PDB file of C-alpha atoms in Angstrom:
ATOM      1  CA  MET A   1       9.227  -5.366  11.122  1.00 97.00           C
ATOM      2  CA  VAL A   2      10.364  -8.902  10.369  1.00 97.00           C
ATOM      3  CA  GLU A   3      13.935  -8.770   9.066  1.00 95.00           C
ATOM      4  CA  ASP A   4      16.957 -10.985   9.702  1.00 93.00           C
ATOM      5  CA  ASP A   5      19.503  -8.496   8.365  1.00 93.00           C
ATOM      6  CA  ALA A   6      20.484  -6.788  11.617  1.00 94.00           C
ATOM      7  CA  ALA A   7      22.348  -3.903  10.003  1.00 93.00           C
ATOM      8  CA  PHE A   8      19.399  -3.051   7.747  1.00 91.00           C
ATOM      9  CA  ALA A   9      16.918  -3.433  10.603  1.00 93.00           C
ATOM     10  CA  GLU A  10      18.938  -1.174  12.905  1.00 93.00           C
ATOM     11  CA  MET A  11      19.240   1.447  10.200  1.00 92.00           C
ATOM     12  CA  LEU A  12      15.457   1.386   9.748  1.00 91.00           C
ATOM     13  CA  GLN A  13      14.864   1.517  13.476  1.00 91.00           C
ATOM     14  CA  VAL A  14      16.922   4.693  13.715  1.00 92.00           C
ATOM     15  CA  SER A  15      15.379   6.366  10.685  1.00 91.00           C
ATOM     16  CA  LEU A  16      11.749   5.394  11.334  1.00 91.00           C
ATOM     17  CA  ALA A  17      11.687   5.765  15.107  1.00 90.00           C
ATOM     18  CA  SER A  18      10.689   9.415  15.004  1.00 90.00           C
ATOM     19  CA  VAL A  19       7.487   8.621  13.104  1.00 93.00           C
ATOM     20  CA  PHE A  20       6.522   5.035  13.938  1.00 95.00           C
ATOM     21  CA  GLU A  21       6.533   2.803  16.966  1.00 95.00           C
ATOM     22  CA  LEU A  22       8.656   0.015  15.580  1.00 95.00           C
ATOM     23  CA  THR A  23       9.092  -3.520  16.907  1.00 96.00           C
ATOM     24  CA  TRP A  24      11.845  -5.570  15.283  1.00 96.00           C
ATOM     25  CA  CYS A  25      11.701  -9.366  14.987  1.00 96.00           C
ATOM     26  CA  GLN A  26      14.380 -11.467  13.335  1.00 95.00           C
ATOM     27  CA  ASN A  27      12.102 -14.234  12.109  1.00 95.00           C
ATOM     28  CA  SER A  28       8.471 -15.238  11.745  1.00 95.00           C
ATOM     29  CA  SER A  29       8.413 -17.186  15.031  1.00 95.00           C
ATOM     30  CA  GLU A  30       9.453 -14.105  16.985  1.00 96.00           C
ATOM     31  CA  ALA A  31       6.904 -12.060  15.066  1.00 97.00           C
ATOM     32  CA  SER A  32       4.111 -14.492  15.872  1.00 96.00           C
ATOM     33  CA  VAL A  33       4.924 -14.221  19.585  1.00 96.00           C
ATOM     34  CA  GLN A  34       4.814 -10.427  19.359  1.00 97.00           C
ATOM     35  CA  LEU A  35       1.496 -10.575  17.501  1.00 97.00           C
ATOM     36  CA  LEU A  36      -0.040 -12.510  20.377  1.00 96.00           C
ATOM     37  CA  SER A  37       1.019  -9.865  22.852  1.00 95.00           C
ATOM     38  CA  ARG A  38      -0.313  -6.701  21.255  1.00 95.00           C
ATOM     39  CA  LYS A  39      -2.004  -5.096  18.251  1.00 96.00           C
ATOM     40  CA  PHE A  40       0.017  -3.841  15.291  1.00 98.00           C
ATOM     41  CA  ASP A  41      -1.289  -1.621  12.477  1.00 97.00           C
ATOM     42  CA  LEU A  42       1.163  -2.848   9.869  1.00 98.00           C
ATOM     43  CA  VAL A  43       3.737  -5.567   9.341  1.00 98.00           C
ATOM     44  CA  LEU A  44       6.778  -4.955   7.145  1.00 97.00           C
ATOM     45  CA  CYS A  45       8.292  -8.307   6.284  1.00 97.00           C
ATOM     46  CA  ASP A  46      11.394  -9.355   4.378  1.00 96.00           C
ATOM     47  CA  HIS A  47      10.798 -12.050   1.779  1.00 96.00           C
ATOM     48  CA  MET A  48      13.838 -14.196   2.596  1.00 93.00           C
ATOM     49  CA  LEU A  49      13.447 -15.154   6.234  1.00 91.00           C
ATOM     50  CA  PRO A  50      15.966 -17.292   8.104  1.00 89.00           C
ATOM     51  CA  ASP A  51      13.542 -19.854   9.487  1.00 82.00           C
ATOM     52  CA  GLY A  52      12.645 -21.472   6.188  1.00 83.00           C
ATOM     53  CA  MET A  53       9.473 -19.446   5.841  1.00 87.00           C
ATOM     54  CA  GLN A  54       9.176 -17.067   2.895  1.00 94.00           C
ATOM     55  CA  GLY A  55       7.902 -13.601   3.727  1.00 96.00           C
ATOM     56  CA  LEU A  56       5.093 -13.836   1.205  1.00 96.00           C
ATOM     57  CA  GLU A  57       3.956 -17.142   2.694  1.00 96.00           C
ATOM     58  CA  TYR A  58       4.057 -15.685   6.215  1.00 97.00           C
ATOM     59  CA  LEU A  59       2.084 -12.602   5.161  1.00 97.00           C
ATOM     60  CA  THR A  60      -0.511 -14.859   3.562  1.00 96.00           C
ATOM     61  CA  GLN A  61      -0.908 -16.650   6.903  1.00 96.00           C
ATOM     62  CA  LEU A  62      -1.180 -13.317   8.699  1.00 97.00           C
ATOM     63  CA  ARG A  63      -3.948 -12.209   6.359  1.00 96.00           C
ATOM     64  CA  ALA A  64      -6.016 -15.057   7.750  1.00 96.00           C
ATOM     65  CA  SER A  65      -4.998 -14.709  11.411  1.00 96.00           C
ATOM     66  CA  VAL A  66      -4.755 -10.898  11.720  1.00 96.00           C
ATOM     67  CA  PRO A  67      -6.840  -9.591   8.789  1.00 94.00           C
ATOM     68  CA  ALA A  68      -7.022  -5.996  10.006  1.00 95.00           C
ATOM     69  CA  MET A  69      -3.236  -5.557   9.951  1.00 97.00           C
ATOM     70  CA  ARG A  70      -1.751  -4.106   6.774  1.00 97.00           C
ATOM     71  CA  ARG A  71       0.965  -6.144   5.110  1.00 98.00           C
ATOM     72  CA  ILE A  72       4.021  -4.951   3.151  1.00 97.00           C
ATOM     73  CA  LEU A  73       6.653  -7.208   1.603  1.00 97.00           C
ATOM     74  CA  LEU A  74      10.322  -6.195   1.299  1.00 96.00           C
ATOM     75  CA  THR A  75      12.179  -8.139  -1.354  1.00 95.00           C
ATOM     76  CA  GLY A  76      15.364  -8.088  -3.364  1.00 93.00           C
ATOM     77  CA  TYR A  77      13.615  -9.277  -6.500  1.00 91.00           C
ATOM     78  CA  ILE A  78      10.150  -9.570  -7.985  1.00 91.00           C
ATOM     79  CA  ASN A  79       8.559 -11.901 -10.480  1.00 90.00           C
ATOM     80  CA  PRO A  80       5.057 -12.154 -11.969  1.00 90.00           C
ATOM     81  CA  GLU A  81       4.048 -15.080  -9.771  1.00 91.00           C
ATOM     82  CA  MET A  82       5.039 -13.189  -6.629  1.00 92.00           C
ATOM     83  CA  ILE A  83       3.014 -10.162  -7.697  1.00 93.00           C
ATOM     84  CA  SER A  84      -0.025 -12.270  -8.553  1.00 91.00           C
ATOM     85  CA  ARG A  85       0.134 -13.896  -5.125  1.00 91.00           C
ATOM     86  CA  ALA A  86       0.676 -10.523  -3.480  1.00 92.00           C
ATOM     87  CA  MET A  87      -2.581  -9.291  -5.019  1.00 90.00           C
ATOM     88  CA  SER A  88      -4.802 -12.296  -4.860  1.00 88.00           C
ATOM     89  CA  ILE A  89      -3.717 -14.393  -1.896  1.00 91.00           C
ATOM     90  CA  ALA A  90      -1.653 -12.245   0.450  1.00 93.00           C
ATOM     91  CA  GLY A  91      -3.623  -9.001  -0.068  1.00 93.00           C
ATOM     92  CA  LEU A  92      -0.570  -6.792   0.314  1.00 96.00           C
ATOM     93  CA  SER A  93      -0.627  -3.017   0.632  1.00 95.00           C
ATOM     94  CA  ALA A  94       2.690  -2.873  -1.219  1.00 95.00           C
ATOM     95  CA  VAL A  95       5.693  -4.790  -2.476  1.00 95.00           C
ATOM     96  CA  LEU A  96       8.914  -2.824  -1.966  1.00 95.00           C
ATOM     97  CA  VAL A  97      12.175  -3.660  -3.673  1.00 93.00           C
ATOM     98  CA  LYS A  98      15.466  -3.356  -1.796  1.00 91.00           C
ATOM     99  CA  PRO A  99      17.502  -1.250  -1.703  1.00 90.00           C
ATOM    100  CA  ILE A 100      14.894   1.381  -0.943  1.00 91.00           C
ATOM    101  CA  PRO A 101      15.606   4.970   0.183  1.00 92.00           C
ATOM    102  CA  THR A 102      14.399   5.604   3.719  1.00 91.00           C
ATOM    103  CA  GLU A 103      12.264   8.552   2.615  1.00 92.00           C
ATOM    104  CA  GLN A 104      10.452   6.367   0.089  1.00 93.00           C
ATOM    105  CA  LEU A 105       9.939   3.612   2.638  1.00 94.00           C
ATOM    106  CA  MET A 106       8.518   6.102   5.111  1.00 94.00           C
ATOM    107  CA  GLN A 107       6.147   7.443   2.461  1.00 94.00           C
ATOM    108  CA  GLU A 108       5.022   3.919   1.523  1.00 94.00           C
ATOM    109  CA  LEU A 109       4.313   3.103   5.173  1.00 96.00           C
ATOM    110  CA  LYS A 110       2.308   6.298   5.619  1.00 96.00           C
ATOM    111  CA  SER A 111       0.344   5.682   2.421  1.00 94.00           C
ATOM    112  CA  ALA A 112      -0.472   2.127   3.430  1.00 95.00           C
ATOM    113  CA  LEU A 113      -1.667   3.245   6.858  1.00 96.00           C
ATOM    114  CA  GLU A 114      -3.930   5.872   5.300  1.00 93.00           C
ATOM    115  CA  ARG A 115      -5.663   3.327   3.063  1.00 90.00           C
ATOM    116  CA  PRO A 116      -7.931   0.440   3.962  1.00 87.00           C
ATOM    117  CA  VAL A 117      -6.446  -3.037   4.264  1.00 88.00           C
ATOM    118  CA  PRO A 118      -6.567  -4.702   0.815  1.00 86.00           C
TER     119      PRO A 118
ATOM    120  CA  MET B   1     -16.087 -23.287 -12.264  1.00 48.00           C
ATOM    121  CA  ASP B   2     -18.029 -22.865  -9.060  1.00 49.00           C
ATOM    122  CA  PRO B   3     -21.337 -24.823  -9.292  1.00 47.00           C
ATOM    123  CA  ALA B   4     -23.178 -21.740  -8.075  1.00 45.00           C
ATOM    124  CA  LEU B   5     -21.832 -19.833 -11.051  1.00 47.00           C
ATOM    125  CA  GLN B   6     -22.926 -22.593 -13.394  1.00 48.00           C
ATOM    126  CA  ALA B   7     -26.399 -22.391 -11.925  1.00 43.00           C
ATOM    127  CA  ASP B   8     -26.445 -18.651 -12.464  1.00 46.00           C
ATOM    128  CA  LYS B   9     -25.327 -19.138 -16.023  1.00 46.00           C
ATOM    129  CA  VAL B  10     -28.468 -20.973 -17.050  1.00 41.00           C
ATOM    130  CA  ALA B  11     -30.778 -18.763 -15.040  1.00 45.00           C
ATOM    131  CA  PRO B  12     -32.202 -15.503 -16.326  1.00 43.00           C
ATOM    132  CA  LYS B  13     -29.942 -12.501 -15.910  1.00 51.00           C
ATOM    133  CA  ILE B  14     -28.957 -12.054 -12.290  1.00 57.00           C
ATOM    134  CA  ASN B  15     -27.863  -8.580 -11.435  1.00 65.00           C
ATOM    135  CA  HIS B  16     -24.882  -8.619  -9.100  1.00 81.00           C
ATOM    136  CA  GLY B  17     -24.159  -4.950  -9.779  1.00 93.00           C
ATOM    137  CA  ALA B  18     -22.640  -2.717 -12.423  1.00 97.00           C
ATOM    138  CA  VAL B  19     -19.366  -3.564 -14.154  1.00 98.00           C
ATOM    139  CA  LEU B  20     -17.502  -1.378 -16.643  1.00 98.00           C
ATOM    140  CA  LEU B  21     -15.432  -2.981 -19.412  1.00 98.00           C
ATOM    141  CA  VAL B  22     -12.848  -0.843 -21.225  1.00 98.00           C
ATOM    142  CA  ASP B  23     -11.159  -2.032 -24.431  1.00 97.00           C
ATOM    143  CA  ASP B  24     -10.498  -0.361 -27.781  1.00 96.00           C
ATOM    144  CA  GLU B  25     -11.057  -3.654 -29.629  1.00 95.00           C
ATOM    145  CA  GLN B  26     -14.818  -3.931 -30.109  1.00 96.00           C
ATOM    146  CA  PRO B  27     -14.902  -7.718 -30.820  1.00 96.00           C
ATOM    147  CA  LEU B  28     -13.148  -8.410 -27.502  1.00 95.00           C
ATOM    148  CA  LEU B  29     -15.391  -5.962 -25.694  1.00 96.00           C
ATOM    149  CA  ASP B  30     -18.435  -7.759 -27.136  1.00 96.00           C
ATOM    150  CA  LEU B  31     -17.042 -11.140 -26.093  1.00 96.00           C
ATOM    151  CA  TYR B  32     -16.344 -10.023 -22.514  1.00 96.00           C
ATOM    152  CA  ALA B  33     -19.754  -8.355 -22.302  1.00 97.00           C
ATOM    153  CA  ASN B  34     -21.556 -11.450 -23.561  1.00 96.00           C
ATOM    154  CA  VAL B  35     -20.063 -13.740 -20.942  1.00 96.00           C
ATOM    155  CA  LEU B  36     -20.405 -11.302 -18.055  1.00 96.00           C
ATOM    156  CA  GLU B  37     -23.891  -9.996 -18.700  1.00 94.00           C
ATOM    157  CA  ALA B  38     -25.360 -13.192 -17.214  1.00 93.00           C
ATOM    158  CA  TYR B  39     -24.130 -11.953 -13.851  1.00 94.00           C
ATOM    159  CA  PHE B  40     -23.784  -8.195 -14.031  1.00 96.00           C
ATOM    160  CA  GLU B  41     -25.197  -5.004 -15.447  1.00 96.00           C
ATOM    161  CA  ILE B  42     -22.507  -4.457 -18.087  1.00 97.00           C
ATOM    162  CA  HIS B  43     -21.381  -1.098 -19.448  1.00 97.00           C
ATOM    163  CA  THR B  44     -18.665  -0.767 -22.074  1.00 98.00           C
ATOM    164  CA  ALA B  45     -16.259   1.928 -23.200  1.00 97.00           C
ATOM    165  CA  ASN B  46     -13.863   1.996 -26.149  1.00 96.00           C
ATOM    166  CA  SER B  47     -11.429   4.411 -24.550  1.00 96.00           C
ATOM    167  CA  VAL B  48     -10.217   5.812 -21.248  1.00 96.00           C
ATOM    168  CA  HIS B  49     -11.953   9.067 -22.145  1.00 96.00           C
ATOM    169  CA  GLN B  50     -15.311   7.332 -22.613  1.00 96.00           C
ATOM    170  CA  ALA B  51     -14.805   5.271 -19.461  1.00 97.00           C
ATOM    171  CA  THR B  52     -14.072   8.390 -17.432  1.00 97.00           C
ATOM    172  CA  ALA B  53     -17.346   9.904 -18.604  1.00 97.00           C
ATOM    173  CA  LEU B  54     -19.289   6.769 -17.602  1.00 98.00           C
ATOM    174  CA  LEU B  55     -17.648   6.729 -14.175  1.00 98.00           C
ATOM    175  CA  ARG B  56     -19.038  10.190 -13.489  1.00 97.00           C
ATOM    176  CA  GLN B  57     -22.567   8.943 -14.151  1.00 96.00           C
ATOM    177  CA  GLN B  58     -22.763   5.955 -11.819  1.00 96.00           C
ATOM    178  CA  GLU B  59     -20.910   3.730  -9.399  1.00 96.00           C
ATOM    179  CA  PHE B  60     -19.328   0.495 -10.617  1.00 98.00           C
ATOM    180  CA  LYS B  61     -18.375  -2.452  -8.468  1.00 97.00           C
ATOM    181  CA  VAL B  62     -15.633  -3.527 -10.868  1.00 98.00           C
ATOM    182  CA  VAL B  63     -13.777  -1.930 -13.768  1.00 98.00           C
ATOM    183  CA  VAL B  64     -11.995  -4.272 -16.192  1.00 98.00           C
ATOM    184  CA  SER B  65      -9.579  -2.456 -18.480  1.00 98.00           C
ATOM    185  CA  ASP B  66      -7.310  -3.424 -21.338  1.00 97.00           C
ATOM    186  CA  HIS B  67      -3.792  -2.029 -21.004  1.00 96.00           C
ATOM    187  CA  LEU B  68      -2.753  -0.931 -24.476  1.00 93.00           C
ATOM    188  CA  MET B  69      -5.275   1.552 -25.824  1.00 93.00           C
ATOM    189  CA  PRO B  70      -4.888   4.667 -27.923  1.00 88.00           C
ATOM    190  CA  GLY B  71      -5.409   7.781 -25.848  1.00 85.00           C
ATOM    191  CA  GLY B  72      -4.253   6.379 -22.508  1.00 89.00           C
ATOM    192  CA  ASN B  73      -3.009   3.085 -21.122  1.00 94.00           C
ATOM    193  CA  GLY B  74      -5.075   0.926 -18.847  1.00 96.00           C
ATOM    194  CA  LEU B  75      -2.660   0.804 -15.902  1.00 97.00           C
ATOM    195  CA  ASN B  76      -2.452   4.611 -15.690  1.00 97.00           C
ATOM    196  CA  PHE B  77      -6.235   4.750 -15.937  1.00 98.00           C
ATOM    197  CA  LEU B  78      -6.620   2.269 -13.066  1.00 98.00           C
ATOM    198  CA  VAL B  79      -4.128   4.200 -10.910  1.00 97.00           C
ATOM    199  CA  THR B  80      -6.296   7.296 -11.363  1.00 97.00           C
ATOM    200  CA  LEU B  81      -9.436   5.254 -10.784  1.00 97.00           C
ATOM    201  CA  ARG B  82      -8.067   4.081  -7.429  1.00 96.00           C
ATOM    202  CA  GLU B  83      -7.571   7.682  -6.337  1.00 94.00           C
ATOM    203  CA  GLU B  84     -11.001   8.883  -7.445  1.00 96.00           C
ATOM    204  CA  TYR B  85     -13.148   5.797  -6.803  1.00 96.00           C
ATOM    205  CA  PRO B  86     -11.230   3.699  -4.249  1.00 94.00           C
ATOM    206  CA  ALA B  87     -14.140   1.344  -3.559  1.00 94.00           C
ATOM    207  CA  THR B  88     -14.328   0.179  -7.181  1.00 97.00           C
ATOM    208  CA  GLN B  89     -12.292  -2.983  -7.714  1.00 97.00           C
ATOM    209  CA  ARG B  90      -9.811  -2.916 -10.588  1.00 97.00           C
ATOM    210  CA  VAL B  91      -8.794  -5.644 -13.061  1.00 98.00           C
ATOM    211  CA  LEU B  92      -6.188  -5.173 -15.810  1.00 97.00           C
ATOM    212  CA  LEU B  93      -6.088  -7.184 -19.025  1.00 97.00           C
ATOM    213  CA  THR B  94      -2.678  -7.175 -20.662  1.00 95.00           C
ATOM    214  CA  GLY B  95      -0.587  -9.109 -23.116  1.00 93.00           C
ATOM    215  CA  TYR B  96       2.603  -8.561 -21.134  1.00 89.00           C
ATOM    216  CA  MET B  97       3.847  -7.402 -17.736  1.00 88.00           C
ATOM    217  CA  LYS B  98       7.106  -5.487 -17.506  1.00 85.00           C
ATOM    218  CA  PRO B  99       8.815  -5.447 -14.078  1.00 82.00           C
ATOM    219  CA  GLU B 100       7.868  -1.811 -13.470  1.00 85.00           C
ATOM    220  CA  MET B 101       4.260  -2.630 -14.354  1.00 93.00           C
ATOM    221  CA  LEU B 102       4.249  -5.429 -11.795  1.00 93.00           C
ATOM    222  CA  LEU B 103       5.178  -3.089  -8.964  1.00 92.00           C
ATOM    223  CA  ARG B 104       2.781  -0.358 -10.087  1.00 94.00           C
ATOM    224  CA  SER B 105       0.007  -2.963 -10.257  1.00 95.00           C
ATOM    225  CA  VAL B 106       0.267  -3.527  -6.512  1.00 93.00           C
ATOM    226  CA  ASN B 107       1.682  -0.307  -5.129  1.00 93.00           C
ATOM    227  CA  GLU B 108      -0.110   2.313  -7.201  1.00 94.00           C
ATOM    228  CA  ALA B 109      -3.127   0.722  -8.865  1.00 95.00           C
ATOM    229  CA  ALA B 110      -3.773  -1.834  -6.091  1.00 95.00           C
ATOM    230  CA  LEU B 111      -5.302  -4.131  -8.679  1.00 96.00           C
ATOM    231  CA  PHE B 112      -7.622  -6.887  -7.593  1.00 96.00           C
ATOM    232  CA  ARG B 113      -5.964  -8.985 -10.305  1.00 96.00           C
ATOM    233  CA  TYR B 114      -4.230  -8.707 -13.643  1.00 96.00           C
ATOM    234  CA  LEU B 115      -5.088 -11.233 -16.333  1.00 96.00           C
ATOM    235  CA  LEU B 116      -2.721 -12.086 -19.165  1.00 94.00           C
ATOM    236  CA  LYS B 117      -4.206 -12.226 -22.643  1.00 93.00           C
ATOM    237  CA  PRO B 118      -5.564 -14.351 -24.131  1.00 93.00           C
ATOM    238  CA  VAL B 119      -7.964 -14.401 -21.198  1.00 93.00           C
ATOM    239  CA  SER B 120     -10.069 -17.507 -20.635  1.00 94.00           C
ATOM    240  CA  VAL B 121     -13.776 -16.866 -20.237  1.00 93.00           C
ATOM    241  CA  ASP B 122     -13.980 -18.886 -17.016  1.00 95.00           C
ATOM    242  CA  GLU B 123     -11.049 -16.992 -15.516  1.00 96.00           C
ATOM    243  CA  LEU B 124     -12.583 -13.655 -16.458  1.00 97.00           C
ATOM    244  CA  VAL B 125     -15.967 -14.527 -14.964  1.00 96.00           C
ATOM    245  CA  LYS B 126     -14.444 -15.901 -11.752  1.00 96.00           C
ATOM    246  CA  THR B 127     -12.189 -12.884 -11.350  1.00 96.00           C
ATOM    247  CA  VAL B 128     -14.982 -10.349 -11.819  1.00 97.00           C
ATOM    248  CA  VAL B 129     -17.357 -12.273  -9.545  1.00 95.00           C
ATOM    249  CA  ASP B 130     -14.650 -12.447  -6.843  1.00 94.00           C
ATOM    250  CA  ALA B 131     -13.863  -8.745  -7.274  1.00 95.00           C
ATOM    251  CA  ALA B 132     -17.553  -7.840  -6.924  1.00 95.00           C
ATOM    252  CA  GLU B 133     -17.743  -9.957  -3.777  1.00 93.00           C
ATOM    253  CA  LEU B 134     -14.815  -8.054  -2.295  1.00 92.00           C
ATOM    254  CA  TYR B 135     -16.550  -4.781  -3.182  1.00 93.00           C
ATOM    255  CA  ASP B 136     -19.648  -6.016  -1.324  1.00 93.00           C
ATOM    256  CA  GLN B 137     -17.608  -7.150   1.702  1.00 89.00           C
ATOM    257  CA  ASN B 138     -15.858  -3.793   1.918  1.00 87.00           C
ATOM    258  CA  ALA B 139     -19.182  -1.970   1.606  1.00 88.00           C
ATOM    259  CA  VAL B 140     -20.572  -3.920   4.571  1.00 84.00           C
ATOM    260  CA  GLN B 141     -17.506  -3.138   6.700  1.00 75.00           C
ATOM    261  CA  THR B 142     -17.553   0.618   6.032  1.00 67.00           C
TER     262      THR B 142
END
């Protein structure tokens, strides 16, 4: 999970910990270090990251560098251009709009993990 | 357009696989079929009902569906298609995209692309060729 909002990230860590092995990174640089150290099945990434990198842009890079890892974008808003890029360039499993109930998020993560990487 | 596609265009029909086009407007269906049949084995349906029947008869690499059709909208049809034939790549043609349609396009239908009408011929051909390539890549990996 790449998320700079500590309160939101901690809430997710508590609620998802019983089902998933979750690693929390506050920005894309931290995430890239983690990705070098081990294999992840899925990355859940906020769109507005603190290090000047947009989540969608980072996920697009990850599609090239770690193609077998599923990618989900968390965002406070959507627009047609974002969705087009999510489909065609970033190959996302899902785009989730905040605020999102924990149960729904858990279901989306499970669904994405059950399906092939787009 | 990709030079390779241009070369294909002037060559005799090259079969890159079966593609199903779904639209209730016959002139548009004819137009799409005419431009795509240089590359694919094209099948057409005027309704979701007819398309569903064709899907039971053979496998398609790509299904291209209009959104607004009497008897069932294209996005709902493609959501169902994903569940029943997950390997088939899905393309939606639509005149508009509401916010809830945008999310469903990714999260439920997992579209390869959506194309806003009026659709350019080059864009349609490139999209369907790319979608068929992804189908082939996925088939090799599985």
